């Protein structure tokens, strides 16, 4: 069993930066591929980024490439999402999710966090 807790959200001006954390409980954290998603009000859940078990392989949505960086520290059971050059359209609740199934469009996720709000003002 893995529990995921996101943190680091907040209010930031356009062009600013935030770093989100996804902290996991459980000793099997390194067995999981971690994905970040976001959901803006009235919109569908959107994939943001993913990172493989060792942290070497990553995948990003086109909308965040070059601005967001995903990383992980398995010793700390934590995945990070560094978000730079933030735009008002990045405003959303950000969720992390764990899967064993793959880096790109896995069919299912085993665990989800509760989300953290990111608000970017113009």
PDB file of C-alpha atoms in Angstrom:
ATOM      1  CA  UNK A   1       0.000   0.000   0.000  1.00  0.00           C
ATOM      2  CA  UNK A   2       1.260   3.482  -0.919  1.00  0.00           C
ATOM      3  CA  UNK A   3      -0.219   6.754   0.257  1.00  0.00           C
ATOM      4  CA  UNK A   4       0.578   9.907  -1.697  1.00  0.00           C
ATOM      5  CA  UNK A   5       0.477  13.439  -0.289  1.00  0.00           C
ATOM      6  CA  UNK A   6       1.004  16.486  -2.488  1.00  0.00           C
ATOM      7  CA  UNK A   7       2.261  19.808  -1.178  1.00  0.00           C
ATOM      8  CA  UNK A   8       3.816  23.024  -2.401  1.00  0.00           C
ATOM      9  CA  UNK A   9       0.868  24.595  -4.130  1.00  0.00           C
ATOM     10  CA  UNK A  10      -0.096  28.211  -3.684  1.00  0.00           C
ATOM     11  CA  UNK A  11      -0.672  31.553  -5.341  1.00  0.00           C
ATOM     12  CA  UNK A  12       2.015  32.927  -7.640  1.00  0.00           C
ATOM     13  CA  UNK A  13       2.207  35.657 -10.246  1.00  0.00           C
ATOM     14  CA  UNK A  14       2.607  34.848 -13.898  1.00  0.00           C
ATOM     15  CA  UNK A  15       6.238  34.182 -14.698  1.00  0.00           C
ATOM     16  CA  UNK A  16       6.914  32.870 -11.220  1.00  0.00           C
ATOM     17  CA  UNK A  17       7.889  29.426  -9.989  1.00  0.00           C
ATOM     18  CA  UNK A  18       6.611  26.775  -7.628  1.00  0.00           C
ATOM     19  CA  UNK A  19       7.884  23.352  -6.661  1.00  0.00           C
ATOM     20  CA  UNK A  20       5.344  20.682  -5.903  1.00  0.00           C
ATOM     21  CA  UNK A  21       6.175  17.612  -3.883  1.00  0.00           C
ATOM     22  CA  UNK A  22       4.512  14.215  -3.886  1.00  0.00           C
ATOM     23  CA  UNK A  23       5.537  12.384  -0.743  1.00  0.00           C
ATOM     24  CA  UNK A  24       4.825   8.677  -0.461  1.00  0.00           C
ATOM     25  CA  UNK A  25       4.548   6.314   2.430  1.00  0.00           C
ATOM     26  CA  UNK A  26       5.550   2.697   2.101  1.00  0.00           C
ATOM     27  CA  UNK A  27       8.792   0.942   1.309  1.00  0.00           C
ATOM     28  CA  UNK A  28       7.820   0.026  -2.260  1.00  0.00           C
ATOM     29  CA  UNK A  29       7.800   3.598  -3.601  1.00  0.00           C
ATOM     30  CA  UNK A  30      10.685   2.926  -5.995  1.00  0.00           C
ATOM     31  CA  UNK A  31       8.604   0.217  -7.692  1.00  0.00           C
ATOM     32  CA  UNK A  32       6.170   2.808  -8.994  1.00  0.00           C
ATOM     33  CA  UNK A  33       6.145   5.157 -11.925  1.00  0.00           C
ATOM     34  CA  UNK A  34       4.780   8.526 -10.798  1.00  0.00           C
ATOM     35  CA  UNK A  35       2.582  10.768 -12.908  1.00  0.00           C
ATOM     36  CA  UNK A  36       1.431  14.325 -12.304  1.00  0.00           C
ATOM     37  CA  UNK A  37      -1.993  15.430 -13.506  1.00  0.00           C
ATOM     38  CA  UNK A  38      -3.928  18.650 -13.186  1.00  0.00           C
ATOM     39  CA  UNK A  39      -7.550  19.633 -13.363  1.00  0.00           C
ATOM     40  CA  UNK A  40      -8.761  23.169 -13.912  1.00  0.00           C
ATOM     41  CA  UNK A  41     -12.316  24.183 -12.990  1.00  0.00           C
ATOM     42  CA  UNK A  42     -14.777  22.842 -15.528  1.00  0.00           C
ATOM     43  CA  UNK A  43     -12.097  20.966 -17.451  1.00  0.00           C
ATOM     44  CA  UNK A  44     -11.026  17.353 -17.739  1.00  0.00           C
ATOM     45  CA  UNK A  45      -8.091  15.841 -15.947  1.00  0.00           C
ATOM     46  CA  UNK A  46      -4.919  16.571 -17.910  1.00  0.00           C
ATOM     47  CA  UNK A  47      -1.619  14.695 -17.918  1.00  0.00           C
ATOM     48  CA  UNK A  48       1.341  16.889 -16.986  1.00  0.00           C
ATOM     49  CA  UNK A  49       4.462  14.775 -16.511  1.00  0.00           C
ATOM     50  CA  UNK A  50       5.694  11.335 -15.528  1.00  0.00           C
ATOM     51  CA  UNK A  51       8.911   9.822 -14.227  1.00  0.00           C
ATOM     52  CA  UNK A  52      10.185   6.285 -14.285  1.00  0.00           C
ATOM     53  CA  UNK A  53      11.250   4.190 -11.347  1.00  0.00           C
ATOM     54  CA  UNK A  54      14.916   5.199 -11.393  1.00  0.00           C
ATOM     55  CA  UNK A  55      14.266   8.817 -12.354  1.00  0.00           C
ATOM     56  CA  UNK A  56      16.097   8.532 -15.667  1.00  0.00           C
ATOM     57  CA  UNK A  57      13.093   8.343 -17.972  1.00  0.00           C
ATOM     58  CA  UNK A  58      10.587  11.179 -18.082  1.00  0.00           C
ATOM     59  CA  UNK A  59       7.608  12.238 -20.162  1.00  0.00           C
ATOM     60  CA  UNK A  60       5.963  15.654 -20.444  1.00  0.00           C
ATOM     61  CA  UNK A  61       2.842  17.142 -21.905  1.00  0.00           C
ATOM     62  CA  UNK A  62       3.597  19.537 -24.754  1.00  0.00           C
ATOM     63  CA  UNK A  63       1.995  22.365 -22.805  1.00  0.00           C
ATOM     64  CA  UNK A  64       4.644  22.214 -20.070  1.00  0.00           C
ATOM     65  CA  UNK A  65       7.773  21.093 -21.942  1.00  0.00           C
ATOM     66  CA  UNK A  66      10.683  23.413 -21.284  1.00  0.00           C
ATOM     67  CA  UNK A  67       8.957  24.974 -18.257  1.00  0.00           C
ATOM     68  CA  UNK A  68       8.311  22.057 -15.885  1.00  0.00           C
ATOM     69  CA  UNK A  69      10.816  19.491 -14.630  1.00  0.00           C
ATOM     70  CA  UNK A  70       9.919  16.273 -12.869  1.00  0.00           C
ATOM     71  CA  UNK A  71      12.410  14.515 -10.620  1.00  0.00           C
ATOM     72  CA  UNK A  72      12.429  11.987  -7.826  1.00  0.00           C
ATOM     73  CA  UNK A  73      14.425  11.093  -4.739  1.00  0.00           C
ATOM     74  CA  UNK A  74      13.716   7.467  -3.888  1.00  0.00           C
ATOM     75  CA  UNK A  75      15.673   7.764  -0.648  1.00  0.00           C
ATOM     76  CA  UNK A  76      13.125  10.363   0.461  1.00  0.00           C
ATOM     77  CA  UNK A  77      10.146   8.660  -1.187  1.00  0.00           C
ATOM     78  CA  UNK A  78       9.367  11.921  -2.951  1.00  0.00           C
ATOM     79  CA  UNK A  79       8.706  13.113  -6.478  1.00  0.00           C
ATOM     80  CA  UNK A  80       9.033  16.789  -7.332  1.00  0.00           C
ATOM     81  CA  UNK A  81       7.518  18.952 -10.025  1.00  0.00           C
ATOM     82  CA  UNK A  82       9.491  22.145 -10.551  1.00  0.00           C
ATOM     83  CA  UNK A  83       7.283  24.623 -12.362  1.00  0.00           C
ATOM     84  CA  UNK A  84       8.889  27.699 -13.913  1.00  0.00           C
ATOM     85  CA  UNK A  85       7.549  30.477 -16.130  1.00  0.00           C
ATOM     86  CA  UNK A  86       4.072  29.829 -14.824  1.00  0.00           C
ATOM     87  CA  UNK A  87       1.087  31.046 -16.810  1.00  0.00           C
ATOM     88  CA  UNK A  88      -2.492  31.738 -15.726  1.00  0.00           C
ATOM     89  CA  UNK A  89      -3.563  28.679 -17.738  1.00  0.00           C
ATOM     90  CA  UNK A  90      -1.469  26.512 -15.395  1.00  0.00           C
ATOM     91  CA  UNK A  91      -4.011  27.245 -12.662  1.00  0.00           C
ATOM     92  CA  UNK A  92      -5.455  23.931 -11.505  1.00  0.00           C
ATOM     93  CA  UNK A  93      -5.484  21.333  -8.784  1.00  0.00           C
ATOM     94  CA  UNK A  94      -2.406  19.184  -9.258  1.00  0.00           C
ATOM     95  CA  UNK A  95      -2.469  15.477  -8.412  1.00  0.00           C
ATOM     96  CA  UNK A  96       0.185  12.805  -8.337  1.00  0.00           C
ATOM     97  CA  UNK A  97      -0.583   9.184  -9.095  1.00  0.00           C
ATOM     98  CA  UNK A  98       1.381   5.953  -8.857  1.00  0.00           C
ATOM     99  CA  UNK A  99       1.312   3.130 -11.355  1.00  0.00           C
ATOM    100  CA  UNK A 100       3.311   0.015 -12.134  1.00  0.00           C
ATOM    101  CA  UNK A 101       1.975   0.007 -15.661  1.00  0.00           C
ATOM    102  CA  UNK A 102       4.066   2.467 -17.673  1.00  0.00           C
ATOM    103  CA  UNK A 103       5.431   5.923 -18.393  1.00  0.00           C
ATOM    104  CA  UNK A 104       3.095   6.730 -21.276  1.00  0.00           C
ATOM    105  CA  UNK A 105      -0.703   6.395 -20.978  1.00  0.00           C
ATOM    106  CA  UNK A 106      -0.835   3.476 -18.558  1.00  0.00           C
ATOM    107  CA  UNK A 107      -4.222   1.760 -18.420  1.00  0.00           C
ATOM    108  CA  UNK A 108      -4.645   2.258 -14.699  1.00  0.00           C
ATOM    109  CA  UNK A 109      -3.256   3.862 -11.588  1.00  0.00           C
ATOM    110  CA  UNK A 110      -2.865   2.187  -8.233  1.00  0.00           C
ATOM    111  CA  UNK A 111      -2.833   5.206  -5.941  1.00  0.00           C
ATOM    112  CA  UNK A 112      -3.734   8.895  -6.086  1.00  0.00           C
ATOM    113  CA  UNK A 113      -2.988  11.849  -3.870  1.00  0.00           C
ATOM    114  CA  UNK A 114      -5.552  14.350  -2.653  1.00  0.00           C
ATOM    115  CA  UNK A 115      -4.277  17.249  -4.769  1.00  0.00           C
ATOM    116  CA  UNK A 116      -2.753  20.661  -4.201  1.00  0.00           C
ATOM    117  CA  UNK A 117      -4.087  23.932  -5.597  1.00  0.00           C
ATOM    118  CA  UNK A 118      -1.904  26.056  -7.868  1.00  0.00           C
ATOM    119  CA  UNK A 119      -3.189  29.505  -8.780  1.00  0.00           C
ATOM    120  CA  UNK A 120      -1.311  31.744 -11.198  1.00  0.00           C
ATOM    121  CA  UNK A 121      -2.421  35.354 -11.332  1.00  0.00           C
ATOM    122  CA  UNK A 122      -1.969  37.515 -14.405  1.00  0.00           C
TER     123      UNK A 122
END
